[in-house]
Amino acid sequence: MSRIVLAAADQELCGRVLAAADGDVHVLPPGRLPSDPARLFEQLWDGELPDVLVVGPDAAPAEALSLAARLDVQCPGISVVLVAAPTPELWQEAMRAGIRDLLVPDASVADLRAAIDRAGAAAAGRRRVLRPSEETARYTGRVITIASPKGGVGKTTVSTNLAIGLTAAAPQSTVLVDLDVQFGDVASALGLTPEYTLPDAVQGPASQDTMVLKTFLTQHPSGLYAVCGAESPAAGDTISGADVSRLLASLAREFRYVVVDTAPGLSEQTLAALDRATDVVMLSSMDVPGVRGLRKELDVLRELCMIPAGRHVVMNFADPKGGLSVRDVETAIGTGVDVVLPRSSSVPASTNRGIPLLQDGGREPVVKELRRLVSRFQATPIVRPGRYRAKHRAAS
C-alpha cells in the first residue's frame, strides 16, 4: 500500500481521495503550498516520506509546479499527482516538472484510484532503481558539521537535538562526534557514561578497521551512536586534523548521518571537519557580537572555499525584545537565515537532565524549529564536498 499525502484540497475532494485510497491518506492542513520540500515535510513528523503526493486545485498552479520540480530532483522516489483544470499549457508544464498524472477537479473515485495506483507503482519502481545507489551512498554518508566563531551559542544543544532527530528517521544510522577536543560535553548532554572516548576512536586498532571502530562508540537508548569527548584537555590535544579526517571518512562509510559538534572558532580539528563536510550548520546567538563573529567566520571560509554546498545558517536565542530582526542579521552577514531558534527556559533544563528536547517530545516553539532544522537534511540530497576541497587545495 502506497503512503499518500494530500495537500491543497477541499473537504469534498478529501472525501473522494480517502475513498480511492481506502482511507490511508495523510491530509495536510489548508494553507499555501510550500515550494521547498523541507517546509512540506516538516508537517509529516513521523520520519517517513510519502510515495505519492496529491496536490489539489486549491494550490496555485505555479506553486504546485515549483514543488513538483524540486521533488523530482531532490526526492525522485515520490510521485506527484496534480488535480487541476487541464489546459495544453498546463499539461506541458506538468510534464516538464515531473508530475506523474493530471486529473480534472471532479475526477471520479475510480479515476483517482487508478492515478494513485499508477503513481505508487512509479514511485516503487524508481526506488527499486535507486536502491543500489542508496546502498552505495552509505559509504559516503552525510557529514554535518556544526560550527560557530564563539562559545556559549548552543552548539552542543543543536548538535544533540539534530542527531536525535535524525536517529528517529534513521535508527542505528546516525553518529554524533564530539569534536570539542578539550571541553566537549556531548556525553553530559545525552546522559551518557562512555567507556571509550575520542582519543580511543582515532588511535590504535579503531583507526585501522571500521568494524573495530564501531565497538568504540557509545550507544544512546534512542539508537544514536556517539564518539564522546576526551576525558581531559591534555588527552584532547593529542587529536590532529589528520586524525579527524580519517575518523569522519571511516564513519561516513558506516553511517547515513555523521553529526559533528565542534569547538568555537576555526581550530585545526574544526577545519578538518569542514573539509570533510557535505553540510555545515553555521550557528550564532542573535546578538551583535555573535552576528559580527559569524560574518567574519563566513568571510574566512569563503576565502578558503570551505563552505559546502549544504550551508544552513541558524540563529539561536532569538528574542523579540533583543533589538535585532532576522532582516538585520541577513543584511549583516550577507546571506539568508534558514532557522531561528527562540530563547526558551526548557533548553537549560533539558541540558541539565541529559535529555534532548526532541527526545522529550515537547511542543514548545523551539522544538518546532529544531524539527524544521532536522527536516532540512531529511528532504534534501547529499551534495558531495570533493570539489570544494579541490578548490581549497588549489588556493593554498
CSV table of C-alpha atoms in Angstrom, one decimal:
chain,number,residue,atom,x,y,z
A,1,MET,CA,0.0,0.0,0.0
A,2,SER,CA,1.4,3.4,-1.0
A,3,ARG,CA,1.8,6.1,1.5
A,4,ILE,CA,-0.2,9.1,0.3
A,5,VAL,CA,-0.2,12.7,1.3
A,6,LEU,CA,-3.0,15.1,0.1
A,7,ALA,CA,-2.5,18.9,0.0
A,8,ALA,CA,-4.5,21.9,-1.1
A,9,ALA,CA,-7.8,20.1,-1.3
A,10,ASP,CA,-11.3,21.0,0.0
A,11,GLN,CA,-13.5,18.6,2.0
A,12,GLU,CA,-15.3,17.2,-1.0
A,13,LEU,CA,-12.0,16.2,-2.8
A,14,CYS,CA,-10.6,14.9,0.5
A,15,GLY,CA,-13.5,12.5,0.8
A,16,ARG,CA,-13.0,11.2,-2.8
A,17,VAL,CA,-9.3,10.7,-2.3
A,18,LEU,CA,-9.8,9.0,1.1
A,19,ALA,CA,-12.3,6.6,-0.7
A,20,ALA,CA,-9.8,6.0,-3.5
A,21,ALA,CA,-7.0,5.2,-1.1
A,22,ASP,CA,-9.2,3.2,1.3
A,23,GLY,CA,-8.6,5.9,4.0
A,24,ASP,CA,-4.8,5.6,4.1
A,25,VAL,CA,-4.1,9.3,3.4
A,26,HIS,CA,-2.3,12.0,5.4
A,27,VAL,CA,-4.2,15.2,4.8
A,28,LEU,CA,-2.2,18.4,5.2
A,29,PRO,CA,-3.8,21.4,6.8
A,30,PRO,CA,-5.1,24.2,4.5
A,31,GLY,CA,-2.7,27.0,3.6
A,32,ARG,CA,-0.2,28.0,1.0
A,33,LEU,CA,1.6,25.1,-0.6
A,34,PRO,CA,5.4,25.5,0.2
A,35,SER,CA,7.8,25.4,-2.7
A,36,ASP,CA,10.6,23.9,-0.6
A,37,PRO,CA,10.3,20.2,0.1
A,38,ALA,CA,11.8,20.7,3.6
A,39,ARG,CA,8.9,23.0,4.5
A,40,LEU,CA,6.4,20.5,3.2
A,41,PHE,CA,7.9,17.5,5.1
A,42,GLU,CA,8.0,19.5,8.4
A,43,GLN,CA,4.3,18.7,8.5
A,44,LEU,CA,5.0,14.9,8.3
A,45,TRP,CA,6.8,14.5,11.6
A,46,ASP,CA,6.8,10.7,11.7
A,47,GLY,CA,10.1,10.1,9.9
A,48,GLU,CA,8.5,8.8,6.7
A,49,LEU,CA,8.3,10.4,3.3
A,50,PRO,CA,5.3,9.7,1.1
A,51,ASP,CA,5.2,7.6,-2.1
A,52,VAL,CA,2.5,9.8,-3.7
A,53,LEU,CA,1.8,13.5,-3.2
A,54,VAL,CA,-1.7,14.5,-4.4
A,55,VAL,CA,-2.0,18.3,-4.9
A,56,GLY,CA,-5.5,19.6,-5.1
A,57,PRO,CA,-6.9,22.6,-7.0
A,58,ASP,CA,-6.7,25.0,-4.1
A,59,ALA,CA,-2.9,25.3,-4.8
A,60,ALA,CA,-1.8,27.9,-7.4
A,61,PRO,CA,-0.5,26.1,-10.4
A,62,ALA,CA,2.8,27.9,-10.2
A,63,GLU,CA,3.3,26.7,-6.6
A,64,ALA,CA,2.4,23.1,-7.5
A,65,LEU,CA,4.7,23.0,-10.5
A,66,SER,CA,7.6,24.6,-8.5
A,67,LEU,CA,7.2,22.0,-5.7
A,68,ALA,CA,6.9,19.1,-8.1
A,69,ALA,CA,10.0,20.1,-10.0
A,70,ARG,CA,12.1,20.3,-6.8
A,71,LEU,CA,10.7,16.9,-5.6
A,72,ASP,CA,11.6,15.4,-9.0
A,73,VAL,CA,15.3,16.3,-8.4
A,74,GLN,CA,15.6,16.0,-4.6
A,75,CYS,CA,13.2,13.2,-3.9
A,76,PRO,CA,12.7,11.1,-7.1
A,77,GLY,CA,11.1,8.3,-5.1
A,78,ILE,CA,8.0,10.5,-4.6
A,79,SER,CA,5.3,10.7,-7.4
A,80,VAL,CA,3.1,13.8,-7.7
A,81,VAL,CA,-0.5,13.8,-8.9
A,82,LEU,CA,-2.0,17.2,-9.7
A,83,VAL,CA,-5.7,17.8,-9.6
A,84,ALA,CA,-6.4,21.0,-11.7
A,85,ALA,CA,-8.3,22.2,-14.7
A,86,PRO,CA,-6.2,20.8,-17.6
A,87,THR,CA,-5.0,23.0,-20.4
A,88,PRO,CA,-2.5,22.2,-23.1
A,89,GLU,CA,-0.1,24.6,-21.5
A,90,LEU,CA,-0.5,23.1,-18.0
A,91,TRP,CA,-0.1,19.6,-19.4
A,92,GLN,CA,3.2,20.6,-21.0
A,93,GLU,CA,4.5,22.4,-17.8
A,94,ALA,CA,3.4,19.4,-15.7
A,95,MET,CA,5.4,17.0,-17.8
A,96,ARG,CA,8.4,19.2,-17.5
A,97,ALA,CA,8.0,19.4,-13.7
A,98,GLY,CA,7.9,15.6,-13.5
A,99,ILE,CA,4.3,15.4,-12.5
A,100,ARG,CA,3.0,11.8,-12.9
A,101,ASP,CA,-0.7,12.5,-13.6
A,102,LEU,CA,-3.0,15.4,-14.1
A,103,LEU,CA,-6.7,14.9,-13.2
A,104,VAL,CA,-9.7,17.2,-13.5
A,105,PRO,CA,-11.1,18.6,-10.2
A,106,ASP,CA,-14.3,16.4,-10.5
A,107,ALA,CA,-12.4,13.2,-11.2
A,108,SER,CA,-14.3,10.1,-10.0
A,109,VAL,CA,-13.1,7.9,-7.2
A,110,ALA,CA,-12.2,5.2,-9.8
A,111,ASP,CA,-10.1,7.7,-11.8
A,112,LEU,CA,-8.4,8.9,-8.6
A,113,ARG,CA,-7.7,5.3,-7.5
A,114,ALA,CA,-6.2,4.4,-10.9
A,115,ALA,CA,-4.0,7.6,-10.9
A,116,ILE,CA,-2.8,6.9,-7.3
A,117,ASP,CA,-2.1,3.3,-8.2
A,118,ARG,CA,-0.1,4.3,-11.2
A,119,ALA,CA,1.8,6.9,-9.2
A,120,GLY,CA,2.5,4.5,-6.4
A,121,ALA,CA,3.8,1.9,-8.8
A,122,ALA,CA,6.1,4.5,-10.5
A,123,ALA,CA,7.4,5.6,-7.1
A,124,ALA,CA,8.1,2.0,-6.1
A,125,GLY,CA,9.9,1.4,-9.4
A,126,ARG,CA,12.1,4.4,-9.0
A,127,ARG,CA,13.0,3.4,-5.5
A,128,ARG,CA,14.0,-0.1,-6.7
A,129,VAL,CA,16.2,1.5,-9.3
A,130,LEU,CA,17.7,4.0,-6.8
A,131,ARG,CA,18.2,1.4,-4.1
A,132,PRO,CA,21.7,0.2,-5.3
A,133,SER,CA,22.8,3.9,-5.3
A,134,GLU,CA,21.4,4.3,-1.8
A,135,GLU,CA,23.3,1.3,-0.6
A,136,THR,CA,26.5,2.6,-2.1
A,137,ALA,CA,25.8,6.1,-0.6
A,138,ARG,CA,26.1,4.6,2.9
A,139,TYR,CA,29.8,4.5,2.2
A,140,THR,CA,29.8,8.3,1.7
A,141,GLY,CA,27.3,9.4,4.3
A,142,ARG,CA,26.2,12.9,5.1
A,143,VAL,CA,28.7,14.7,7.3
A,144,ILE,CA,27.0,17.6,9.0
A,145,THR,CA,29.4,19.9,10.8
A,146,ILE,CA,28.1,22.4,13.4
A,147,ALA,CA,30.4,25.4,13.6
A,148,SER,CA,30.4,28.8,15.4
A,149,PRO,CA,33.0,31.5,15.9
A,150,LYS,CA,32.3,31.8,19.6
A,151,GLY,CA,31.3,29.6,22.5
A,152,GLY,CA,28.1,29.8,24.5
A,153,VAL,CA,25.8,29.8,21.5
A,154,GLY,CA,24.3,26.4,21.9
A,155,LYS,CA,26.3,24.2,19.5
A,156,THR,CA,26.0,21.1,21.7
A,157,THR,CA,22.3,21.7,22.2
A,158,VAL,CA,21.8,22.0,18.4
A,159,SER,CA,24.1,19.1,17.7
A,160,THR,CA,22.5,16.6,20.1
A,161,ASN,CA,19.0,17.5,19.1
A,162,LEU,CA,19.8,17.3,15.4
A,163,ALA,CA,21.4,13.9,16.0
A,164,ILE,CA,18.4,12.7,18.0
A,165,GLY,CA,16.0,13.9,15.3
A,166,LEU,CA,17.9,12.2,12.5
A,167,THR,CA,18.1,9.0,14.6
A,168,ALA,CA,14.3,9.0,14.8
A,169,ALA,CA,14.2,8.9,11.0
A,170,ALA,CA,17.2,6.6,10.5
A,171,PRO,CA,17.6,4.3,13.6
A,172,GLN,CA,21.1,2.9,14.0
A,173,SER,CA,22.3,5.0,11.1
A,174,THR,CA,23.3,8.3,12.9
A,175,VAL,CA,26.5,9.0,14.8
A,176,LEU,CA,27.4,12.2,16.8
A,177,VAL,CA,31.1,13.1,17.1
A,178,ASP,CA,32.2,15.4,20.0
A,179,LEU,CA,35.0,17.4,18.3
A,180,ASP,CA,35.4,20.0,21.1
A,181,VAL,CA,38.6,18.2,21.9
A,182,GLN,CA,39.3,20.0,25.1
A,183,PHE,CA,36.0,20.7,26.8
A,184,GLY,CA,33.4,18.6,24.9
A,185,ASP,CA,30.2,17.8,26.8
A,186,VAL,CA,28.1,15.7,24.4
A,187,ALA,CA,28.2,12.8,26.8
A,188,SER,CA,26.7,15.0,29.6
A,189,ALA,CA,24.1,16.5,27.3
A,190,LEU,CA,23.0,13.0,26.3
A,191,GLY,CA,23.2,11.5,29.8
A,192,LEU,CA,25.9,9.0,28.7
A,193,THR,CA,28.8,7.5,30.6
A,194,PRO,CA,31.2,6.4,27.9
A,195,GLU,CA,33.7,3.6,28.2
A,196,TYR,CA,35.7,4.9,25.2
A,197,THR,CA,36.3,8.5,24.1
A,198,LEU,CA,37.6,10.4,21.0
A,199,PRO,CA,41.3,9.5,21.5
A,200,ASP,CA,40.4,5.8,21.6
A,201,ALA,CA,38.5,6.2,18.3
A,202,VAL,CA,41.4,7.7,16.4
A,203,GLN,CA,44.3,5.8,17.8
A,204,GLY,CA,45.2,2.1,17.9
A,205,PRO,CA,43.1,-0.6,16.2
A,206,ALA,CA,40.0,1.5,15.9
A,207,SER,CA,41.8,3.8,13.4
A,208,GLN,CA,42.6,0.8,11.2
A,209,ASP,CA,39.3,-1.1,11.0
A,210,THR,CA,35.8,0.3,10.8
A,211,MET,CA,34.3,-2.8,12.4
A,212,VAL,CA,36.6,-2.3,15.3
A,213,LEU,CA,35.8,1.4,15.4
A,214,LYS,CA,32.1,0.7,15.9
A,215,THR,CA,32.9,-1.2,19.1
A,216,PHE,CA,34.5,2.0,20.4
A,217,LEU,CA,31.3,4.0,20.0
A,218,THR,CA,28.8,4.7,22.8
A,219,GLN,CA,25.2,3.9,22.1
A,220,HIS,CA,22.3,6.1,23.3
A,221,PRO,CA,19.0,4.5,24.2
A,222,SER,CA,17.4,6.2,21.1
A,223,GLY,CA,19.7,4.2,18.8
A,224,LEU,CA,22.1,7.1,18.3
A,225,TYR,CA,25.8,6.3,18.4
A,226,ALA,CA,28.3,8.8,19.8
A,227,VAL,CA,32.0,9.4,19.8
A,228,CYS,CA,32.3,11.2,23.2
A,229,GLY,CA,34.8,13.9,24.0
A,230,ALA,CA,38.2,13.3,25.7
A,231,GLU,CA,38.3,12.9,29.4
A,232,SER,CA,40.8,15.8,29.8
A,233,PRO,CA,42.1,18.7,27.7
A,234,ALA,CA,45.6,17.1,27.6
A,235,ALA,CA,44.1,13.9,26.0
A,236,GLY,CA,42.1,16.0,23.6
A,237,ASP,CA,45.2,17.9,22.5
A,238,THR,CA,46.6,14.7,21.0
A,239,ILE,CA,44.0,14.8,18.3
A,240,SER,CA,45.2,16.1,15.0
A,241,GLY,CA,43.4,17.3,11.9
A,242,ALA,CA,44.5,14.2,10.1
A,243,ASP,CA,43.0,12.1,12.8
A,244,VAL,CA,39.7,13.9,12.4
A,245,SER,CA,39.7,13.5,8.7
A,246,ARG,CA,40.4,9.7,8.9
A,247,LEU,CA,37.7,9.3,11.6
A,248,LEU,CA,35.0,11.1,9.7
A,249,ALA,CA,35.8,9.3,6.5
A,250,SER,CA,35.5,5.9,8.3
A,251,LEU,CA,32.2,6.9,10.0
A,252,ALA,CA,30.8,8.1,6.7
A,253,ARG,CA,31.3,4.6,5.3
A,254,GLU,CA,29.2,3.1,8.0
A,255,PHE,CA,26.5,5.7,8.9
A,256,ARG,CA,24.0,7.6,6.9
A,257,TYR,CA,24.4,10.8,9.0
A,258,VAL,CA,27.6,11.9,10.8
A,259,VAL,CA,26.9,15.0,13.0
A,260,VAL,CA,30.0,16.8,14.2
A,261,ASP,CA,29.9,19.1,17.2
A,262,THR,CA,33.0,21.4,17.0
A,263,ALA,CA,34.8,23.8,19.4
A,264,PRO,CA,34.4,27.5,19.0
A,265,GLY,CA,36.5,29.2,16.2
A,266,LEU,CA,38.5,27.6,13.4
A,267,SER,CA,40.9,25.1,15.1
A,268,GLU,CA,42.8,22.5,13.1
A,269,GLN,CA,40.2,19.9,14.1
A,270,THR,CA,37.3,22.1,13.0
A,271,LEU,CA,38.9,22.9,9.7
A,272,ALA,CA,39.4,19.2,9.1
A,273,ALA,CA,35.7,18.6,9.9
A,274,LEU,CA,34.7,21.4,7.5
A,275,ASP,CA,36.9,19.9,4.8
A,276,ARG,CA,35.1,16.6,5.1
A,277,ALA,CA,31.6,18.1,5.5
A,278,THR,CA,28.8,17.7,3.0
A,279,ASP,CA,26.8,20.3,5.1
A,280,VAL,CA,27.7,23.0,7.6
A,281,VAL,CA,25.4,24.5,10.2
A,282,MET,CA,26.7,28.0,10.9
A,283,LEU,CA,25.4,28.8,14.3
A,284,SER,CA,25.3,32.2,16.1
A,285,SER,CA,23.5,33.8,19.0
A,286,MET,CA,21.1,36.5,17.9
A,287,ASP,CA,23.1,39.4,19.3
A,288,VAL,CA,25.5,42.0,17.8
A,289,PRO,CA,28.8,40.2,18.9
A,290,GLY,CA,27.6,36.9,17.7
A,291,VAL,CA,26.4,38.2,14.4
A,292,ARG,CA,29.7,40.1,13.8
A,293,GLY,CA,31.7,36.9,14.6
A,294,LEU,CA,29.6,34.9,12.3
A,295,ARG,CA,30.1,37.4,9.4
A,296,LYS,CA,33.9,37.2,10.0
A,297,GLU,CA,33.9,33.4,10.0
A,298,LEU,CA,31.8,33.2,6.9
A,299,ASP,CA,34.2,35.6,5.2
A,300,VAL,CA,37.2,33.5,6.1
A,301,LEU,CA,35.6,30.2,5.0
A,302,ARG,CA,34.6,31.9,1.7
A,303,GLU,CA,38.2,32.9,1.1
A,304,LEU,CA,39.3,29.3,1.8
A,305,CYS,CA,36.5,27.9,-0.4
A,306,MET,CA,35.5,25.7,2.5
A,307,ILE,CA,31.7,26.4,2.7
A,308,PRO,CA,30.0,23.2,1.5
A,309,ALA,CA,27.1,23.3,-0.9
A,310,GLY,CA,24.8,22.3,2.0
A,311,ARG,CA,25.0,25.5,4.1
A,312,HIS,CA,22.5,26.2,6.8
A,313,VAL,CA,22.5,29.4,8.9
A,314,VAL,CA,20.9,29.0,12.3
A,315,MET,CA,20.3,31.8,14.8
A,316,ASN,CA,19.9,30.8,18.5
A,317,PHE,CA,18.5,32.6,21.5
A,318,ALA,CA,16.2,34.7,19.4
A,319,ASP,CA,14.2,37.2,21.5
A,320,PRO,CA,11.8,39.8,20.1
A,321,LYS,CA,13.0,42.2,22.8
A,322,GLY,CA,16.6,41.9,21.8
A,323,GLY,CA,16.5,44.6,19.2
A,324,LEU,CA,17.7,42.6,16.2
A,325,SER,CA,15.4,41.3,13.4
A,326,VAL,CA,16.2,38.4,11.0
A,327,ARG,CA,16.4,41.0,8.3
A,328,ASP,CA,19.1,42.9,10.3
A,329,VAL,CA,21.1,39.7,10.6
A,330,GLU,CA,20.8,38.8,7.0
A,331,THR,CA,22.0,42.2,6.0
A,332,ALA,CA,25.0,42.0,8.3
A,333,ILE,CA,26.1,38.5,7.2
A,334,GLY,CA,25.3,38.9,3.5
A,335,THR,CA,23.2,35.7,3.3
A,336,GLY,CA,19.9,34.3,4.4
A,337,VAL,CA,18.9,32.8,7.7
A,338,ASP,CA,17.4,29.4,7.5
A,339,VAL,CA,16.2,28.6,11.0
A,340,VAL,CA,15.6,30.8,14.0
A,341,LEU,CA,15.6,29.1,17.5
A,342,PRO,CA,13.7,31.2,20.1
A,343,ARG,CA,15.0,31.6,23.6
A,344,SER,CA,13.4,29.0,25.9
A,345,SER,CA,13.7,28.2,29.5
A,346,SER,CA,13.3,24.5,28.6
A,347,VAL,CA,16.7,24.3,27.0
A,348,PRO,CA,18.9,24.6,30.1
A,349,ALA,CA,16.5,22.2,32.0
A,350,SER,CA,16.9,19.7,29.1
A,351,THR,CA,20.7,20.0,29.2
A,352,ASN,CA,20.8,19.5,33.0
A,353,ARG,CA,18.7,16.4,32.7
A,354,GLY,CA,20.7,15.0,29.8
A,355,ILE,CA,17.5,14.6,27.7
A,356,PRO,CA,17.5,16.5,24.4
A,357,LEU,CA,14.3,18.4,23.6
A,358,LEU,CA,13.5,16.2,20.6
A,359,GLN,CA,13.8,13.1,22.7
A,360,ASP,CA,11.5,14.6,25.3
A,361,GLY,CA,8.7,15.3,22.8
A,362,GLY,CA,7.7,18.7,24.0
A,363,ARG,CA,5.6,21.2,22.0
A,364,GLU,CA,7.5,24.5,22.7
A,365,PRO,CA,8.3,26.8,19.7
A,366,VAL,CA,12.0,25.9,20.0
A,367,VAL,CA,11.1,22.2,19.5
A,368,LYS,CA,9.2,23.1,16.3
A,369,GLU,CA,12.2,25.0,14.9
A,370,LEU,CA,14.6,22.2,15.8
A,371,ARG,CA,12.4,19.8,13.9
A,372,ARG,CA,12.5,22.2,11.0
A,373,LEU,CA,16.3,22.0,11.1
A,374,VAL,CA,16.1,18.2,11.1
A,375,SER,CA,13.7,18.2,8.1
A,376,ARG,CA,16.2,20.2,6.0
A,377,PHE,CA,18.5,17.1,6.0
A,378,GLN,CA,15.8,14.5,5.5
A,379,ALA,CA,14.3,16.2,2.5
A,380,THR,CA,17.3,17.3,0.5
A,381,PRO,CA,20.0,15.2,-1.3
A,382,ILE,CA,23.7,15.0,-0.4
A,383,VAL,CA,26.0,17.3,-2.4
A,384,ARG,CA,29.5,15.8,-2.3
A,385,PRO,CA,32.2,18.0,-0.9
A,386,GLY,CA,35.1,16.9,-3.2
A,387,ARG,CA,35.1,19.9,-5.5
A,388,TYR,CA,35.3,22.3,-2.5
A,389,ARG,CA,38.3,20.5,-1.1
A,390,ALA,CA,39.9,20.7,-4.6
A,391,LYS,CA,39.4,24.5,-4.6
A,392,HIS,CA,40.9,24.7,-1.1
A,393,ARG,CA,44.0,22.8,-2.1
A,394,ALA,CA,44.4,24.9,-5.2
A,395,ALA,CA,44.1,28.1,-3.2
A,396,SER,CA,46.7,27.0,-0.6
